Short mmCIF file of C-alpha atoms in Angstrom, two decimals:
data_model
loop_
_atom_site.label_atom_id
_atom_site.label_comp_id
_atom_site.label_asym_id
_atom_site.label_seq_id
_atom_site.Cartn_x
_atom_site.Cartn_y
_atom_site.Cartn_z
CA MET A 1 -66.95 -105.93 153.57
CA GLY A 2 -68.57 -106.35 157.23
CA ALA A 3 -69.04 -109.86 156.13
CA CYS A 4 -65.06 -110.41 155.25
CA GLY A 5 -64.02 -108.36 158.73
CA ILE A 6 -65.97 -110.08 160.97
CA THR A 7 -65.19 -113.59 159.69
CA SER A 8 -61.51 -112.04 159.72
CA SER A 9 -62.03 -110.61 163.86
CA LYS A 10 -63.71 -114.55 164.86
CA THR A 11 -60.92 -116.45 163.38
CA ALA A 12 -58.37 -114.12 165.01
CA LEU A 13 -59.84 -114.52 168.07
CA VAL A 14 -60.96 -118.66 168.25
CA PHE A 15 -57.25 -118.39 167.36
CA LEU A 16 -56.51 -116.00 170.48
CA ASN A 17 -58.92 -118.58 172.54
CA LEU A 18 -56.89 -121.42 171.78
CA ILE A 19 -53.15 -119.70 172.95
CA PHE A 20 -55.69 -118.74 175.97
CA TRP A 21 -55.47 -122.40 176.78
CA ALA A 22 -51.95 -122.31 176.15
CA ALA A 23 -51.45 -120.27 178.13
CA ALA A 24 -53.01 -120.94 180.95
CA GLY A 25 -51.05 -124.05 181.13
CA VAL A 26 -47.35 -122.01 181.15
CA LEU A 27 -48.69 -119.71 183.92
CA CYS A 28 -50.11 -122.45 186.08
CA TYR A 29 -46.17 -124.13 184.95
CA ALA A 30 -44.63 -120.88 185.62
CA GLY A 31 -46.06 -120.47 189.25
CA ALA A 32 -45.00 -124.42 190.16
CA TYR A 33 -41.54 -123.38 189.68
CA VAL A 34 -41.67 -120.34 191.61
CA PHE A 35 -42.87 -122.79 194.21
CA ILE A 36 -40.72 -125.13 193.97
CA THR A 37 -37.86 -123.20 193.87
CA TYR A 38 -38.69 -121.40 197.03
CA ASP A 39 -38.67 -124.49 198.69
CA ASP A 40 -35.05 -125.33 196.76
CA TYR A 41 -33.76 -121.28 199.00
CA ASP A 42 -36.92 -120.83 201.57
CA HIS A 43 -33.96 -120.48 204.40
CA PHE A 44 -32.03 -117.77 202.09
CA PHE A 45 -35.40 -116.22 201.98
CA GLU A 46 -38.06 -116.07 204.47
CA ASP A 47 -40.18 -113.27 203.00
CA VAL A 48 -43.34 -115.73 202.17
CA TYR A 49 -45.27 -112.90 200.91
CA THR A 50 -43.40 -113.60 198.01
CA LEU A 51 -44.80 -116.52 197.06
CA ILE A 52 -48.39 -113.81 196.44
CA PRO A 53 -47.04 -113.58 192.91
CA ALA A 54 -46.62 -116.95 192.21
CA ALA A 55 -50.16 -117.83 193.73
CA VAL A 56 -51.89 -114.91 191.86
CA ILE A 57 -50.54 -115.97 188.31
CA ILE A 58 -51.29 -119.89 188.87
CA GLY A 59 -54.88 -118.93 189.81
CA VAL A 60 -55.34 -117.01 186.59
CA GLY A 61 -54.04 -119.52 184.52
CA ALA A 62 -56.67 -121.84 185.76
CA LEU A 63 -59.22 -118.37 184.70
CA LEU A 64 -57.87 -119.07 181.61
CA PHE A 65 -59.23 -122.42 180.79
CA ILE A 66 -62.44 -121.42 181.98
CA ILE A 67 -61.84 -117.64 179.40
CA GLY A 68 -61.29 -119.93 176.66
CA LEU A 69 -63.80 -122.06 176.82
CA ILE A 70 -66.29 -118.91 177.22
CA GLY A 71 -64.24 -117.56 174.57
CA CYS A 72 -65.13 -119.98 172.02
CA TYR A 73 -68.16 -120.68 172.37
CA SER A 74 -69.08 -117.09 172.24
CA THR A 75 -67.34 -116.93 169.25
CA VAL A 76 -68.40 -119.54 167.70
CA ARG A 77 -72.74 -118.60 168.76
CA GLU A 78 -72.03 -114.46 168.44
CA SER A 79 -73.60 -114.55 170.98
CA PRO A 80 -73.49 -110.80 172.12
CA CYS A 81 -73.63 -111.76 176.01
CA GLY A 82 -71.35 -114.47 176.28
CA LEU A 83 -68.61 -111.77 173.97
CA ALA A 84 -69.96 -108.99 176.15
CA SER A 85 -69.10 -111.53 179.22
CA PHE A 86 -65.92 -112.69 177.89
CA VAL A 87 -64.53 -109.06 177.58
CA PHE A 88 -65.49 -107.89 181.10
CA ILE A 89 -63.71 -111.16 182.48
CA LEU A 90 -60.39 -110.41 180.04
CA LEU A 91 -60.60 -106.95 181.61
CA LEU A 92 -60.58 -107.86 185.06
CA VAL A 93 -57.80 -110.82 184.62
CA PHE A 94 -55.67 -107.94 182.88
CA MET A 95 -55.84 -106.01 186.03
CA ILE A 96 -54.35 -108.29 187.55
CA GLU A 97 -51.75 -109.00 185.54
CA VAL A 98 -50.99 -105.49 185.83
CA ALA A 99 -50.73 -106.40 189.64
CA VAL A 100 -49.03 -109.25 189.72
CA VAL A 101 -46.17 -107.14 187.45
CA VAL A 102 -46.15 -104.60 190.17
CA LEU A 103 -46.15 -107.16 193.21
CA GLY A 104 -43.24 -108.69 191.42
CA TYR A 105 -40.88 -105.80 191.11
CA ILE A 106 -41.64 -104.71 194.42
CA TYR A 107 -40.17 -108.06 196.12
CA ARG A 108 -37.01 -108.16 193.28
CA ALA A 109 -36.22 -105.31 195.00
CA LYS A 110 -36.56 -106.64 198.08
CA VAL A 111 -34.27 -110.09 197.59
CA GLU A 112 -30.38 -108.79 197.91
CA GLU A 113 -31.71 -106.97 201.25
CA ARG A 114 -33.20 -110.07 202.75
CA VAL A 115 -30.77 -112.81 201.86
CA ASN A 116 -27.66 -110.20 202.87
CA SER A 117 -29.64 -109.90 206.25
CA SER A 118 -30.26 -114.02 206.50
CA ILE A 119 -27.81 -115.81 204.86
CA GLN A 120 -24.93 -115.52 207.56
CA GLY A 121 -27.51 -117.14 209.87
CA VAL A 122 -28.00 -120.10 207.79
CA TYR A 123 -24.43 -120.96 207.77
CA ASP A 124 -23.75 -120.26 212.07
CA GLU A 125 -26.99 -123.21 211.75
CA TYR A 126 -24.75 -125.43 209.60
CA ASN A 127 -23.73 -128.31 211.41
CA GLY A 128 -22.91 -130.88 207.90
CA THR A 129 -25.77 -133.54 208.64
CA ASN A 130 -28.36 -134.37 206.43
CA SER A 131 -30.87 -134.08 208.54
CA ASP A 132 -30.58 -130.51 209.33
CA ALA A 133 -33.02 -128.31 207.65
CA ALA A 134 -29.84 -125.81 206.97
CA SER A 135 -27.24 -127.64 205.75
CA ARG A 136 -29.33 -129.44 203.38
CA ALA A 137 -30.25 -126.36 202.37
CA ILE A 138 -26.29 -124.94 202.12
CA ASP A 139 -24.72 -127.91 200.71
CA TYR A 140 -28.03 -128.00 197.98
CA VAL A 141 -27.18 -124.82 197.22
CA GLN A 142 -23.58 -125.23 196.84
CA ARG A 143 -24.10 -127.76 194.26
CA GLN A 144 -26.28 -126.58 192.63
CA LEU A 145 -24.79 -122.60 192.41
CA LYS A 146 -20.69 -124.07 192.57
CA CYS A 147 -20.27 -121.91 194.56
CA CYS A 148 -18.88 -121.52 198.43
CA GLY A 149 -19.11 -119.60 201.70
CA ILE A 150 -21.01 -116.54 201.61
CA HIS A 151 -18.38 -114.15 199.74
CA ASN A 152 -15.90 -117.04 199.40
CA TYR A 153 -15.06 -120.90 200.51
CA SER A 154 -12.53 -118.34 203.19
CA ASP A 155 -15.86 -117.40 204.86
CA TRP A 156 -16.36 -121.21 206.35
CA THR A 157 -13.45 -120.36 208.86
CA HIS A 158 -15.60 -118.00 210.92
CA THR A 159 -18.78 -120.34 211.05
CA PRO A 160 -19.06 -122.32 214.67
CA TRP A 161 -19.18 -125.61 212.16
CA PHE A 162 -15.27 -124.73 210.98
CA GLU A 163 -14.14 -123.89 214.93
CA GLY A 164 -15.99 -127.39 216.29
CA SER A 165 -14.80 -129.21 213.14
CA LYS A 166 -11.13 -128.43 213.81
CA ASN A 167 -9.79 -130.44 210.17
CA ASN A 168 -9.23 -126.71 208.33
CA SER A 169 -11.55 -128.11 205.40
CA VAL A 170 -14.72 -127.01 204.23
CA PRO A 171 -18.47 -128.87 203.64
CA ILE A 172 -17.97 -131.65 200.80
CA SER A 173 -20.45 -130.59 199.02
CA CYS A 174 -18.01 -127.08 197.99
CA CYS A 175 -16.01 -129.23 195.92
CA ARG A 176 -15.54 -129.66 192.09
CA PRO A 177 -17.47 -131.92 190.35
CA ASP A 178 -15.03 -133.35 188.37
CA LEU A 179 -12.75 -133.76 191.17
CA GLU A 180 -13.52 -137.28 192.97
CA THR A 181 -10.82 -136.86 195.54
CA CYS A 182 -11.70 -133.94 196.53
CA THR A 183 -11.76 -134.11 200.75
CA GLY A 184 -12.56 -130.06 201.38
CA SER A 185 -9.09 -129.07 202.59
CA LEU A 186 -8.51 -125.47 202.58
CA THR A 187 -4.54 -127.04 202.11
CA ARG A 188 -6.11 -127.68 198.13
CA THR A 189 -8.29 -124.52 197.40
CA GLU A 190 -7.49 -124.70 193.92
CA ASP A 191 -10.35 -127.73 194.20
CA LEU A 192 -13.34 -125.54 195.63
CA PHE A 193 -15.64 -123.60 194.02
CA GLN A 194 -13.87 -119.97 194.08
CA GLU A 195 -17.33 -117.68 193.58
CA GLY A 196 -19.43 -117.23 197.32
CA CYS A 197 -23.27 -118.12 197.04
CA GLU A 198 -24.15 -114.56 197.96
CA ALA A 199 -24.78 -113.00 194.63
CA LEU A 200 -25.95 -115.77 192.90
CA VAL A 201 -28.82 -116.83 195.69
CA VAL A 202 -29.84 -112.99 194.84
CA LYS A 203 -29.47 -113.82 191.39
CA LYS A 204 -31.40 -116.71 190.90
CA LEU A 205 -34.09 -115.61 193.20
CA LYS A 206 -34.39 -112.55 190.89
CA GLU A 207 -34.46 -114.48 187.75
CA ILE A 208 -37.30 -116.63 188.81
CA MET A 209 -40.01 -113.20 189.64
CA MET A 210 -38.48 -111.95 186.00
CA TYR A 211 -40.09 -115.28 184.75
CA VAL A 212 -43.08 -114.22 186.62
CA ILE A 213 -43.31 -110.67 185.79
CA LEU A 214 -42.29 -111.62 181.92
CA ALA A 215 -45.52 -114.32 182.00
CA ALA A 216 -47.54 -111.79 183.14
CA VAL A 217 -46.96 -109.03 180.74
CA THR A 218 -46.58 -112.05 177.60
CA PHE A 219 -49.97 -112.78 178.74
CA ALA A 220 -51.48 -109.72 179.05
CA THR A 221 -50.74 -108.38 175.58
CA ILE A 222 -52.27 -111.57 174.22
CA GLN A 223 -55.46 -110.45 176.24
CA MET A 224 -55.38 -106.90 175.04
CA LEU A 225 -55.72 -108.87 170.94
CA GLY A 226 -58.13 -110.45 172.79
CA ILE A 227 -59.93 -108.38 173.87
CA LEU A 228 -59.95 -105.54 171.07
CA CYS A 229 -60.64 -108.50 169.00
CA ALA A 230 -64.16 -109.17 171.14
CA CYS A 231 -65.30 -105.47 170.55
CA ALA A 232 -64.86 -106.11 166.40
CA VAL A 233 -67.07 -108.90 166.39
CA LEU A 234 -69.88 -107.39 168.95
CA CYS A 235 -69.78 -104.15 166.94
CA GLN A 236 -70.12 -105.45 163.47
CA ARG A 237 -72.77 -107.56 165.13
CA ARG A 238 -74.60 -104.96 166.39
CA PRO A 239 -78.62 -104.97 164.99
CA ALA A 240 -78.49 -101.91 161.58
CA SER A 241 -80.12 -98.80 162.09
CA ASN A 242 -81.91 -96.73 160.17
CA TYR A 243 -79.96 -95.05 158.71
CA ASP A 244 -77.26 -97.90 157.85
CA ARG A 245 -80.56 -99.36 156.18
CA LEU A 246 -81.81 -96.62 153.84
CA ILE A 247 -77.96 -96.12 153.17
CA THR A 248 -77.79 -100.24 152.27
CA GLY A 249 -81.25 -99.56 150.09
CA GLU A 250 -82.26 -102.25 152.56
CA THR A 251 -86.69 -102.18 152.50
CA TYR A 252 -88.57 -102.62 155.89
CA GLY A 253 -91.17 -104.75 156.50
#
């Protein structure tokens, strides 16, 4: 019965270590995705501390590769020292992931406030040239999120760019992609995206933070299973006591 139990625990632990390797790749991808996306929206949310959870899960992902190696080796060899190290490292990573979840929720709650305080300034900096970073950011966001202006297209009429252009139009990036003849003219507002960008930028950034949180929670759960399996193997491989030997009828040499 004991042999069957330890075999089951070892099999489950080896399987979980394979999942750890897959998880490492997913975590690194999730962290990299946050960095890349933040680069597209950094003009609207200039808080680099938001990247802390993403940086941490990339580090955790790299550590999971090493944990998988240690776990597989220790499980196959049934090394008490290796399994104890495996459990300790998993506990450490688990606590780090709990911290990531907490930080993720903290920064997710700040997204709307930060975007609201910065977006007007970004639109005021718009000059319509591709060489200007703020202009590229706004054009990218409007095309990507299919939005126009802060709350709607009429917000453009209060910007320095609109007052300087004097052509009663909004940027071409406000045009619906299915209308090739659209020039951004406010005389044909039906050709423009109707929704404002502020709410959509907030939604997008919150979604990104939620990806990080969900990834951390999911793999923290898997790690707890790994800890339980490793502990099961350790407990079942402990040296038999005199009482155990007496019960099983073993004789002493």
